Coordinates of C-alpha atoms in Angstrom, one line a residue:
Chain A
X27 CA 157.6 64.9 -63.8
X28 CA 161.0 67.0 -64.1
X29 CA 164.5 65.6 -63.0
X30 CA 164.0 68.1 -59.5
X31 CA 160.4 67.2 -58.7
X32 CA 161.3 63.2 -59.7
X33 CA 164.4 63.5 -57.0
X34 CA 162.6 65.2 -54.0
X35 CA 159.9 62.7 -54.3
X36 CA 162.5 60.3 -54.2
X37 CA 163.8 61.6 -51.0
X38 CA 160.8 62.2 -49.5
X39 CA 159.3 58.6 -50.1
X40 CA 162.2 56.9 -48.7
X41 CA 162.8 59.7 -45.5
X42 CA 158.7 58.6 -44.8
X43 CA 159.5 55.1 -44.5
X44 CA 162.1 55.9 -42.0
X45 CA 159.6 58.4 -39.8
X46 CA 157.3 55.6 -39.9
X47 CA 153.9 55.7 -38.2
X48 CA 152.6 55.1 -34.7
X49 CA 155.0 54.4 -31.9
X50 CA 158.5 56.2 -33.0
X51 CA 160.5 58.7 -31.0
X52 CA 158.9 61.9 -32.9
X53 CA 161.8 64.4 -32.4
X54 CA 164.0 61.7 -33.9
X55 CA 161.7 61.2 -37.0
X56 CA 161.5 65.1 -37.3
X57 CA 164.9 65.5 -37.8
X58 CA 165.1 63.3 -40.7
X59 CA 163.0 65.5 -42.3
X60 CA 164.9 69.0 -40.9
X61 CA 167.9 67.5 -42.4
X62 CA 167.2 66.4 -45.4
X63 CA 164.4 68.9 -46.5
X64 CA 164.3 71.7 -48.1
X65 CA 167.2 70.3 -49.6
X66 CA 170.6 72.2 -51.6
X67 CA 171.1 71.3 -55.5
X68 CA 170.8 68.3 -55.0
X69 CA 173.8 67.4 -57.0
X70 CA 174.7 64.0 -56.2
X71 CA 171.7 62.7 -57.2
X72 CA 171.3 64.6 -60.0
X73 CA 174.5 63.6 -61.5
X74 CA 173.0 60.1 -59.9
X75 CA 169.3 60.3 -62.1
X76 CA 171.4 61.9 -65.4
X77 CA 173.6 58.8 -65.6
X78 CA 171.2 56.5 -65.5
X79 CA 169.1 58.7 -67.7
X80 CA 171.6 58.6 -70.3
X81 CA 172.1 54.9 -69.9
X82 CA 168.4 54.5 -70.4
X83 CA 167.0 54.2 -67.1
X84 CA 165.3 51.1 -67.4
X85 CA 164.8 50.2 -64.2
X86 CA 163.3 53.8 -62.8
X87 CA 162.5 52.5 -58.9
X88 CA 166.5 51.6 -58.5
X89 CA 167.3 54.8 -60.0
X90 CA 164.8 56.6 -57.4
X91 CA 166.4 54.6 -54.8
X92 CA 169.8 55.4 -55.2
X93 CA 169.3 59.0 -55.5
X94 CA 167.5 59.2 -52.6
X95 CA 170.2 57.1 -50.7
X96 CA 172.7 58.8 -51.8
X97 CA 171.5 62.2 -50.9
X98 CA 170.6 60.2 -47.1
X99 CA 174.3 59.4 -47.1
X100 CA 175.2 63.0 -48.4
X101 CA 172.8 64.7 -45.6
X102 CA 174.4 62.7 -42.7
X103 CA 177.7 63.5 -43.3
X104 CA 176.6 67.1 -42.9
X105 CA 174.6 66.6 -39.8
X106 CA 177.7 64.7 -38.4
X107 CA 180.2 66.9 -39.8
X108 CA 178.4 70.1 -38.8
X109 CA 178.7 68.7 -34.9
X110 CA 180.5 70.6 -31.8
X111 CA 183.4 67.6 -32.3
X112 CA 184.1 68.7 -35.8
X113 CA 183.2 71.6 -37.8
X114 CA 181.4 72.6 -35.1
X115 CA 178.6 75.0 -37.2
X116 CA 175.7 77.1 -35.9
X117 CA 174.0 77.1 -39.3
X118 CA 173.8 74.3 -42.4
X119 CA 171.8 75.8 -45.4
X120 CA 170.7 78.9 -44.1
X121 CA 169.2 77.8 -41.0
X122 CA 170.3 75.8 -37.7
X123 CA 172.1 73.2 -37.9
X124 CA 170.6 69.9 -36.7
X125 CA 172.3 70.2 -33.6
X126 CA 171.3 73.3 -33.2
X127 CA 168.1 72.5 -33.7
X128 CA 167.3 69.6 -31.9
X129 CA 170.3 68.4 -29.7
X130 CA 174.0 67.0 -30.0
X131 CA 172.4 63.1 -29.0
X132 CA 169.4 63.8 -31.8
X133 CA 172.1 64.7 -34.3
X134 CA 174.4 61.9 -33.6
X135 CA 171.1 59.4 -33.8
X136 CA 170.0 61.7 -37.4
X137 CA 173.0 60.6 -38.9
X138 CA 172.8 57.0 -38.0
X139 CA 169.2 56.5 -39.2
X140 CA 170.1 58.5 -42.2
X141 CA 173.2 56.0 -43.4
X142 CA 170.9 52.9 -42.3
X143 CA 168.0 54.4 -44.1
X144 CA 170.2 54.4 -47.0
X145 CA 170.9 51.5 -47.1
X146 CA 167.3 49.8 -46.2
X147 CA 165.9 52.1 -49.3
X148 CA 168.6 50.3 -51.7
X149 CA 167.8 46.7 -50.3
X150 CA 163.9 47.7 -50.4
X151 CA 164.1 47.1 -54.4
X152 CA 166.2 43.9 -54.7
X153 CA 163.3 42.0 -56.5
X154 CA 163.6 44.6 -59.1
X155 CA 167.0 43.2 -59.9
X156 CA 169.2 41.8 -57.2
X157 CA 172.3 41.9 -59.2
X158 CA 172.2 45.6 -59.9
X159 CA 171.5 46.4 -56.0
X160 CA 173.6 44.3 -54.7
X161 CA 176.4 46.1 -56.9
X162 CA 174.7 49.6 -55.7
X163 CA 175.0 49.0 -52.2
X164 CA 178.7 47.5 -52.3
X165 CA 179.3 50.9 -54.2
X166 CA 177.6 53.0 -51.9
X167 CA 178.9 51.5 -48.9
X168 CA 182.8 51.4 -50.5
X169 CA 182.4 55.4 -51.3
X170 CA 180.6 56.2 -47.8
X171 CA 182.6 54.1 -45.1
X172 CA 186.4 53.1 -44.7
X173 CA 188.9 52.8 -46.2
X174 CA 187.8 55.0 -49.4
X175 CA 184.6 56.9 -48.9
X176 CA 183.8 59.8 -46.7
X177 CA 184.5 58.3 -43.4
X178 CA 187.9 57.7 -44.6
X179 CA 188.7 61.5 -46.0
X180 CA 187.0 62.9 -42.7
X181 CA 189.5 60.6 -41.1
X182 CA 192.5 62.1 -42.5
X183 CA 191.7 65.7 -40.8
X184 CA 192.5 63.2 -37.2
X185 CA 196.0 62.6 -39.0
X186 CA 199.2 65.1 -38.4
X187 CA 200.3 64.2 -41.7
X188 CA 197.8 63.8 -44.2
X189 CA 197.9 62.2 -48.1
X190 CA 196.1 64.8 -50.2
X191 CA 195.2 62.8 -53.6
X192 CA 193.7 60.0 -50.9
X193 CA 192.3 62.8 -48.5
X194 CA 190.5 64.7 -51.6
X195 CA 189.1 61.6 -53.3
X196 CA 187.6 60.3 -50.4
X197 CA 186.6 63.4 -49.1
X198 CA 184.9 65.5 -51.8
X199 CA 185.2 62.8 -54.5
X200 CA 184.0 59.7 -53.4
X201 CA 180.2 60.4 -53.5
X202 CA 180.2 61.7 -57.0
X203 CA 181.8 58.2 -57.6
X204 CA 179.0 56.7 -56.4
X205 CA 177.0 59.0 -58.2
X206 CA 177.7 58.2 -61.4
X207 CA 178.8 54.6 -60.7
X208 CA 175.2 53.9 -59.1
X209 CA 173.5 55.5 -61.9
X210 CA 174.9 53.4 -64.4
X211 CA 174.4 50.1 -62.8
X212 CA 171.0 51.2 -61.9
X213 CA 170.3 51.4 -65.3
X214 CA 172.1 47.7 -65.9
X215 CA 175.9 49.2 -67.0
X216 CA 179.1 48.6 -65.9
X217 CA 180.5 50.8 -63.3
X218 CA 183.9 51.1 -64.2
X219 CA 183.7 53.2 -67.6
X220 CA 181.8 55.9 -64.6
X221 CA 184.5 56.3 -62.4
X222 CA 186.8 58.7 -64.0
X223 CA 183.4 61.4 -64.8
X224 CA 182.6 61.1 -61.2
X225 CA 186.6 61.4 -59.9
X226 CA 186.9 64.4 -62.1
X227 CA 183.0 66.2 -61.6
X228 CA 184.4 65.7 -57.2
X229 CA 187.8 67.2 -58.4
X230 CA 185.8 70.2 -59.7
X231 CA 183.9 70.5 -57.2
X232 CA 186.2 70.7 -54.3
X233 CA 188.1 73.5 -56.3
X234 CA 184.9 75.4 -56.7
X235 CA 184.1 74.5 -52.9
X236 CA 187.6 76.4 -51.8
X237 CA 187.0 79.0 -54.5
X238 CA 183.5 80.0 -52.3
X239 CA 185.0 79.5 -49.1
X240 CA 187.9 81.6 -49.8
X241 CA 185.5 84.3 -51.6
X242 CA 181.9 84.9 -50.1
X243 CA 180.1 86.3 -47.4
X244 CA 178.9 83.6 -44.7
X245 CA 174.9 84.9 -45.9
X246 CA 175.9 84.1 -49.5
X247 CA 176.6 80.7 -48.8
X248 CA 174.3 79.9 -45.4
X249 CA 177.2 78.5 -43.4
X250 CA 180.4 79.9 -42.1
X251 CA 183.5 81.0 -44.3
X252 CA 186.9 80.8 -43.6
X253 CA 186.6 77.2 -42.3
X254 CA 189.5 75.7 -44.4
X255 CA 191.8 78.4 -42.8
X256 CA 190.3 77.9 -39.7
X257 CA 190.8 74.2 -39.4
X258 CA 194.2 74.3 -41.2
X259 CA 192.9 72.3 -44.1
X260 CA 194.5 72.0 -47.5
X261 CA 193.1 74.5 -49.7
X262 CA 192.9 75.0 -54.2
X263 CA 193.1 79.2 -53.7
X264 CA 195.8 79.0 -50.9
X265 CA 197.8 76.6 -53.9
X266 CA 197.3 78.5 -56.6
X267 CA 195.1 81.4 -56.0
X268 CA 192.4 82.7 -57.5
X269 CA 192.7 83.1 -61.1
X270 CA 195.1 79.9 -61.0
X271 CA 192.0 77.7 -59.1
X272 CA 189.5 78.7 -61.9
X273 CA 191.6 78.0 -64.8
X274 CA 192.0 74.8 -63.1
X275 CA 188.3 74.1 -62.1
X276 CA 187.9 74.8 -65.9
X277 CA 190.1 71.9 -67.2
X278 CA 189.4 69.4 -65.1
X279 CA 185.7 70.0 -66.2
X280 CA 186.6 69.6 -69.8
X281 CA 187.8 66.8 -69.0
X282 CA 185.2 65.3 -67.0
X283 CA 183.2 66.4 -70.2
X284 CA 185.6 64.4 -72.4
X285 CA 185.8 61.0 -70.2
X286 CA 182.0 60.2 -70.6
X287 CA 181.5 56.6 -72.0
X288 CA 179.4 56.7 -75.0
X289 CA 175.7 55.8 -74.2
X290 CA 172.6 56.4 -75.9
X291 CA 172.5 60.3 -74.2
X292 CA 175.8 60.8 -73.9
X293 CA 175.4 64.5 -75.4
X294 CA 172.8 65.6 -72.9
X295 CA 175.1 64.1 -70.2
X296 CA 177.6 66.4 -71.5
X297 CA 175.2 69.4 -71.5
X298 CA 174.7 68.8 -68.0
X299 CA 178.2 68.9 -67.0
X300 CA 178.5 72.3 -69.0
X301 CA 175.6 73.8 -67.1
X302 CA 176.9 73.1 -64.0
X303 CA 180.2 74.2 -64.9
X304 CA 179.1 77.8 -65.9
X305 CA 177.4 77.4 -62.3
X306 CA 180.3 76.2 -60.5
X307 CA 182.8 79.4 -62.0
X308 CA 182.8 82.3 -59.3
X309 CA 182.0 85.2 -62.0
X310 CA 183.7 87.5 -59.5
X311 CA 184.9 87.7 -55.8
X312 CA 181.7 88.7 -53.4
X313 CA 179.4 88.3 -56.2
X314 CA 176.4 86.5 -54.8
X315 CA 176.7 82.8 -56.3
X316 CA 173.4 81.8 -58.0
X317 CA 173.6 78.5 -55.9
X318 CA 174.2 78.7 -52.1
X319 CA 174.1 75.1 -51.2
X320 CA 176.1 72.0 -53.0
Chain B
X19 CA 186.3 25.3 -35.7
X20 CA 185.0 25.8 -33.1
X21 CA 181.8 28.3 -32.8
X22 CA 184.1 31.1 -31.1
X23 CA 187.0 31.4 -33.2
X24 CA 184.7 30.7 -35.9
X25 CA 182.9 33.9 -35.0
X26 CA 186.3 35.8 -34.3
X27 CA 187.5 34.7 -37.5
X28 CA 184.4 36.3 -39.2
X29 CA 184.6 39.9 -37.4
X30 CA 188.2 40.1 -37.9
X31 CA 188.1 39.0 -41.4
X32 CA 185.3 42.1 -41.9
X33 CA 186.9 44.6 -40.2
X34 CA 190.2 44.3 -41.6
X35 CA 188.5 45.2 -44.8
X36 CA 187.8 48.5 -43.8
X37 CA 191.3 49.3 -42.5
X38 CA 192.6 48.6 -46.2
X39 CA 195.7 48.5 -46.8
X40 CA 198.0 51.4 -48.4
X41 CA 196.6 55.4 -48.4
X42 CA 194.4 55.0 -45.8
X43 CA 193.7 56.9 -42.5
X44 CA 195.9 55.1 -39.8
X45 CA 194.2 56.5 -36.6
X46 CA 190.9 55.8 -37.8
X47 CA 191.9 52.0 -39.1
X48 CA 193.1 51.4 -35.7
X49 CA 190.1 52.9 -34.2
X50 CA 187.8 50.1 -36.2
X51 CA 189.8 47.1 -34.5
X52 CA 190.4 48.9 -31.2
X53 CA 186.1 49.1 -31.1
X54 CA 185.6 45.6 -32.2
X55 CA 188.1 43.3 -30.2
X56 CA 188.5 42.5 -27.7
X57 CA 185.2 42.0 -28.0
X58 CA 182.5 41.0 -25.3
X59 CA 180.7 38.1 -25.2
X60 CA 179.8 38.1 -28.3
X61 CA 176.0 37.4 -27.9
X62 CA 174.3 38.5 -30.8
X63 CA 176.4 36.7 -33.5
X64 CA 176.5 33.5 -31.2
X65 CA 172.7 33.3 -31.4
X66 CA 172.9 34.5 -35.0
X67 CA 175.2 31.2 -35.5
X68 CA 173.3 29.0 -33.4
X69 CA 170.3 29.8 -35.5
X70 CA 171.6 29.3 -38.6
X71 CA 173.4 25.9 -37.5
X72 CA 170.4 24.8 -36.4
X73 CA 168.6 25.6 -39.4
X74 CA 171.3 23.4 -41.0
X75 CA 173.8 26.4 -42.4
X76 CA 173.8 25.7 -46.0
X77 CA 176.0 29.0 -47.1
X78 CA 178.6 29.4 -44.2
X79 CA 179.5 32.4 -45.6
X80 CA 176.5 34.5 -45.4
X81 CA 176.1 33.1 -41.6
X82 CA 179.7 34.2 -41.1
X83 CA 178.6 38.0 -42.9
X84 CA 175.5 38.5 -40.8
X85 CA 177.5 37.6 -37.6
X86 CA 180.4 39.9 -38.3
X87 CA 177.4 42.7 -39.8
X88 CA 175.6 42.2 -36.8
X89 CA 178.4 42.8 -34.1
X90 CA 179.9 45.4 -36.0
X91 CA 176.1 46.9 -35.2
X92 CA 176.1 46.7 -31.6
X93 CA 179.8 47.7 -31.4
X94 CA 179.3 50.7 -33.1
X95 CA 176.0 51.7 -31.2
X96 CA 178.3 51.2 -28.4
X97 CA 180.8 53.6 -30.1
X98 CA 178.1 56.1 -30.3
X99 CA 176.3 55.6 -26.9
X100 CA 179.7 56.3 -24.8
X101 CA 180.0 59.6 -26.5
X102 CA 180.0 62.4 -24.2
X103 CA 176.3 63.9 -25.5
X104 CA 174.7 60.3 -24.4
X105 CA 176.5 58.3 -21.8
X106 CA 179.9 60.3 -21.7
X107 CA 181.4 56.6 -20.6
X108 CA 185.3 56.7 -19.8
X109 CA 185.5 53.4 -19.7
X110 CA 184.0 49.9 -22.5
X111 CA 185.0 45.8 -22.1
X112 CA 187.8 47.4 -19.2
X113 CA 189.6 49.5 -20.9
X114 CA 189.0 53.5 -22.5
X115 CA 186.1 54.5 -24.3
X116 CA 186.9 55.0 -28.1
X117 CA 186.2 58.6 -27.8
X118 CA 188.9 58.3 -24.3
X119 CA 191.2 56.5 -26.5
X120 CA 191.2 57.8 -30.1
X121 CA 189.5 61.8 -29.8
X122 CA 185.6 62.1 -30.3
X123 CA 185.6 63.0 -34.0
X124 CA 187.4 59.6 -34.5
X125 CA 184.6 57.9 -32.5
X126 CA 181.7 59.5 -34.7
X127 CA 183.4 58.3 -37.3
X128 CA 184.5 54.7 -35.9
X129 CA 180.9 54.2 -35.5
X130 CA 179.5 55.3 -38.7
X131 CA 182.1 53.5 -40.3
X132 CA 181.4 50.2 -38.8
X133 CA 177.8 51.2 -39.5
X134 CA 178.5 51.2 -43.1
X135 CA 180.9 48.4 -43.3
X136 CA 178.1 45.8 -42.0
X137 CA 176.1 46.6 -44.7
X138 CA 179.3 46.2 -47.5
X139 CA 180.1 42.8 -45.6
X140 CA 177.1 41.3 -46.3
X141 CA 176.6 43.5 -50.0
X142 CA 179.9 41.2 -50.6
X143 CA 178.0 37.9 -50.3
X144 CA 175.6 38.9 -52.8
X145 CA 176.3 36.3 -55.5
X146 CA 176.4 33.2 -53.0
X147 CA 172.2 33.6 -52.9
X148 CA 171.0 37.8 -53.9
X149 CA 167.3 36.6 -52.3
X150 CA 168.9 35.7 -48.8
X151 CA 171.3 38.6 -48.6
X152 CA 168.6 41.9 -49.5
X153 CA 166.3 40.4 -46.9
X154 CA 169.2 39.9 -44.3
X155 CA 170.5 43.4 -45.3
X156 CA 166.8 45.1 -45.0
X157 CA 166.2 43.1 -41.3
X158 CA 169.5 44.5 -40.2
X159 CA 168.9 47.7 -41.3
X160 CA 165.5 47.9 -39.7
X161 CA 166.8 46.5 -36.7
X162 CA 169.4 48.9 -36.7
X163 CA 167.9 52.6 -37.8
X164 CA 164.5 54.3 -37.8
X165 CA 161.6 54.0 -37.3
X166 CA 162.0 50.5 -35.5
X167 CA 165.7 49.7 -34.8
X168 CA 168.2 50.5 -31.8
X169 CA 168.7 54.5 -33.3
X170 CA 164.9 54.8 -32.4
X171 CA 165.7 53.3 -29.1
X172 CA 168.5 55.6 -28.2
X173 CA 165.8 58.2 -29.5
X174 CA 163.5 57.7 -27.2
X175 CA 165.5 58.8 -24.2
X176 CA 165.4 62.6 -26.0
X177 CA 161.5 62.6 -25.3
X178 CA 159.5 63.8 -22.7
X179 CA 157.2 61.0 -22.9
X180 CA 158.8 57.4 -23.6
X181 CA 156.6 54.9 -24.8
X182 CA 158.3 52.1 -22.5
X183 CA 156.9 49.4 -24.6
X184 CA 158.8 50.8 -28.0
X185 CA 161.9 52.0 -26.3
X186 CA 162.8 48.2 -25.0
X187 CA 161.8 46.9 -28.2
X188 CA 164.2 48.4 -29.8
X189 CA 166.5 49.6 -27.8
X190 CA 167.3 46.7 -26.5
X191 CA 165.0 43.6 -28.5
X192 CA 165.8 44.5 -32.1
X193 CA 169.5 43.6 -32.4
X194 CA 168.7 39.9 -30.9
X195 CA 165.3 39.4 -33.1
X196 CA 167.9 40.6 -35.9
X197 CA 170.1 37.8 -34.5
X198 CA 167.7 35.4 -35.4
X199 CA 166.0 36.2 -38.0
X200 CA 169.3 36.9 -39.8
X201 CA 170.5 33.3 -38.9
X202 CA 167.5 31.7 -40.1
X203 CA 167.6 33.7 -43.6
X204 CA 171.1 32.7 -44.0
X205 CA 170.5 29.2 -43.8
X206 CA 167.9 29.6 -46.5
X207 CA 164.7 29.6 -43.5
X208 CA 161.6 32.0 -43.4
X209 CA 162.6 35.1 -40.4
X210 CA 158.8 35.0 -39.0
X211 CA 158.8 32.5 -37.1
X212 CA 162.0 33.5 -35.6
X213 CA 160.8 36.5 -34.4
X214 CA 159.7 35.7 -31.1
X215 CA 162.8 34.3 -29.9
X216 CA 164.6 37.1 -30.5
X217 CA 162.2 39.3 -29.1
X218 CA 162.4 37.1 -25.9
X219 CA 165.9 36.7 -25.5
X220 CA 166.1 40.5 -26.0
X221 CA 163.7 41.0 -23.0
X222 CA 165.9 38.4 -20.7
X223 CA 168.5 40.3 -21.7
X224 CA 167.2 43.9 -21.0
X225 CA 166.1 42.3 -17.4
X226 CA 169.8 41.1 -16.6
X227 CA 171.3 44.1 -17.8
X228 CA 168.9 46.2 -15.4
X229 CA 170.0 43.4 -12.6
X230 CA 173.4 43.9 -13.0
X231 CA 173.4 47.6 -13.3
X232 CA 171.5 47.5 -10.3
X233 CA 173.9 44.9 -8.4
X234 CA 177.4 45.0 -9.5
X235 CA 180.1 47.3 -8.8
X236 CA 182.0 49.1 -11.6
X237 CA 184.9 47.0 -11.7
X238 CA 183.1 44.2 -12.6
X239 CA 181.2 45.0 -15.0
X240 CA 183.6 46.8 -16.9
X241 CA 182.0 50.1 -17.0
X242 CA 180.3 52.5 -14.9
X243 CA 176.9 51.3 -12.8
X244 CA 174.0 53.0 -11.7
X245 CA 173.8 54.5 -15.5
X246 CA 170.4 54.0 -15.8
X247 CA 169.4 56.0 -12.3
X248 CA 171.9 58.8 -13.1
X249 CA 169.7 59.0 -16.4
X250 CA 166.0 58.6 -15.2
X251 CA 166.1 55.3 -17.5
X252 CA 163.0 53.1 -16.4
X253 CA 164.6 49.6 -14.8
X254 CA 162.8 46.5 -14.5
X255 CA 164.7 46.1 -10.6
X256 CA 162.6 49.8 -9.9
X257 CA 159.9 48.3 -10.5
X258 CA 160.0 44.7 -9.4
X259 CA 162.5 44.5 -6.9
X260 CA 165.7 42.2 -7.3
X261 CA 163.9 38.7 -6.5
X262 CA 161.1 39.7 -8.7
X263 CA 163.1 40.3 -11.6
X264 CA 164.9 37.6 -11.2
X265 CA 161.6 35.4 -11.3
X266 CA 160.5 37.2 -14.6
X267 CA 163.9 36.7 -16.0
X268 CA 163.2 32.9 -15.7
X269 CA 159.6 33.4 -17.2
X270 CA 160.9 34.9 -20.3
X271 CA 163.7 32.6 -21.2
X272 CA 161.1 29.4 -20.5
X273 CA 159.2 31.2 -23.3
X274 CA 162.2 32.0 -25.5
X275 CA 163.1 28.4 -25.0
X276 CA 158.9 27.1 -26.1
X277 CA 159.3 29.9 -29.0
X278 CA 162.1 27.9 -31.0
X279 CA 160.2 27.0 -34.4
X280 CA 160.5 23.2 -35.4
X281 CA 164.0 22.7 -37.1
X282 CA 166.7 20.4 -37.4
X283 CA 168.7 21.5 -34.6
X284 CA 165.7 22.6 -32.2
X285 CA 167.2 20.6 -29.1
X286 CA 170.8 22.2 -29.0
X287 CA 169.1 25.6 -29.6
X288 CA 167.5 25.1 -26.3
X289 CA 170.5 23.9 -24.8
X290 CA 172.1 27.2 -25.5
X291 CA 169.3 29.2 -24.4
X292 CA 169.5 27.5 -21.1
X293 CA 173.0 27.8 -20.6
X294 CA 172.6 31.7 -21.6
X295 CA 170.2 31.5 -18.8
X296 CA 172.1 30.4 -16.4
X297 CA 174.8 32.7 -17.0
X298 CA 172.3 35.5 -17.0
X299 CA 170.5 35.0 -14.0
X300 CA 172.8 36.7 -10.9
X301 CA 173.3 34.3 -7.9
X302 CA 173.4 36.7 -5.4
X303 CA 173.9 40.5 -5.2
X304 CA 177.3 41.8 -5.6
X305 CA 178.8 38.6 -6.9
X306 CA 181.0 38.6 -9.5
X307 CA 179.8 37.3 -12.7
X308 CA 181.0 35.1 -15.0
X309 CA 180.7 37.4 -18.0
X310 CA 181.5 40.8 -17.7
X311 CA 179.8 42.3 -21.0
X312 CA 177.4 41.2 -23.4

């Protein structure tokens, strides 16, 4: 089974167990599906199954379990983020967003089970190895929640004045922390050798996520443009612009490629990195980007 | 210690971990305590306590996780529920509504953030006995989420159809059968046999609640009445009059009470279920009670 096909089976095992069978609210247990199916690139757990990969994935069930909670966690904060109170958006990945869809209260609840779920699929494998999912959820729950994860860099768009390195790490970065953190312990490594690929692959990523918002078409990318402006939100292009945010994107990237611990497949890890660099790069401004979703 | 303050002690403790300390959000960190205390009367983790005392409490600690875990739970489903899209409540425990108080994004995001620090508090307690803490991290978790836990409950008021049975299961049941089955796992016990209890102080509990939404006036109960006529919620005081629900209020703590599994501390277990019974049951219409919120 490929690294796409392993992940979505992943995701798809663990959202089942949440839709469970006989008596459950059925719009509720459709929108676990809507939100988290078809999916984007999958990144996070990518980056997630790669790690651990490289690590030697020994323990393949606690790998399959914290990619598919991390991309639970990852898929709630969209469904939450897209709602009227924040971002407010019609459409999430080319098509309505769960609200939309199925109703502000079903959203809220979608996003609840979702970050439970998570956290249920992670405990689900304990006998595998209690240490290393104890560690995964303490992880997960330290880059998702308050006061470093995504909760937290939400949080700081409530603040008049806002602290960027702590609002960017926690915002964009914090769940490729987790990613590569969780896929290392899943495969029985210590997590702190991780952090610094993961701090630097978010750091990239938010760059190339301000690069797209400040240069496509709303079809290109299947969710409104313009939003950073919009919302008044700190912004790579508005900083440096254009030329000056792609240069950048390109050295943090090298060195996301250069921080990678040594491990058994530590060249294909860096292979990886340089793939999705060459991804991440706008070629051009309103050139259609190859990838529409992150 | 006393039980109280040894409860307050353990919320506190757990929340003011996710406030941090240094770079982090201030509205948001406020937000966490402000939902959490003053708290109610703290119900769940009392029975959570009482079960694990009277299973003998051999690892304080995790008893002291699962209690703060478990009423960080309820206060964030409370969070959620007074959002304007469900309950649009101005007023919780006498004073503003989070979202009243703080703004709504900061509510979403006070509830998923309490949502994910329950799960961290008790991740922390991992080492003191792995086995006890991934099954009292899975029970909350399906106590809490889908398909089973208070998120299905709240879903089941977006169908047409409600399958009453389900909906006061676990909308209302799950969080107290999570009470004590997590007590009983923490003090090193089996959580089967500590399922019925919970379910039947969760059923005494959905019948008071429908009594006093019935009975009491606004101002004494700390937030608006008559919520469950206003939504077309079914109420056990529709259907069986005042004096009738009162008589199967007393019905289904005498079971709760015959439920208690053979343990150490079996007679003071009932002696708080009967006090909790007494409290419960109204006097007379329009009365005030003795506790305001559970």
């Amino acid at each position: 089974m490929g690294m796409t096909s392993r992940i979505e089976a992943a995701i798809s095992s663990a959202v089942a167990v949440g839709q469970g069978q006989g008596a459950v609210p059925p719009r509720l247990a459709s929108a676990l599906d809507y939100a988290t199916a078809p999916g984007g690139a999958r990144i996070r757990p990518t980056i997630l199954t790669s790690v651990a990969l490289a690590c030697g994935d020994d323990r393949p069930a606690l790998t399959d379990a914290g990619a598919a909670a991390l991309e639970m966690i990852h898929c709630a904060s969209l469904v939450h983020d897209d709602l009227p109170c924040f971002d407010d958006a019609d459409v999430r990945r080319g098509k309505p967003s769960v609200h939309r869809a199925y109703s502000e209260p079903l959203a809220v609840l979608t996003g609840d089970s979702l970050i439970v779920l998570a956290f249920e699929t992670l405990a689900r494998q304990s006998s595998q190895a209690p240490d290393r999912v104890a560690q995964m959820i303490l992880t997960l729950a330290q880059r998702t929640g308050m006061p470093g994860g995504i909760c937290a860099g939400q949080g700081w768009e409530s603040e008049a004045e806002i602290d960027l390195s702590a609002y960017h790490q926690a915002k964009t970065g914090a769940l490729f922390i987790a990613a590569t953190q969780m896929g290392a312990v899943a495969a029985g490594q210590e997590s702190e050798p991780w952090f610094e690929l993961g701090a630097r692959i978010g750091e990239a990523f938010q760059v190339a996520d301000d690069l797209r918002d400040a240069l496509y078409d709303a079809e290109t990318l299947g969710k409104p443009v313009g939003q950073d402006d919009l919302h008044g939100r700190p912004n790579a292009v508005s900083l440096l612009g254009v030329q000056g945010a792609i240069s950048r994107l390109k050295d943090i990237l090298g060195g996301a490629i250069a921080s990678i611990p040594s491990c058994p497949g530590e060249a294909q890890l860096a292979a990886m990195v340089r793939t999705y660099a060459e991804r991440l790069t706008p070629v051009a401004p309103t050139v259609s980007a190859t990838r529409s979703n992150v």
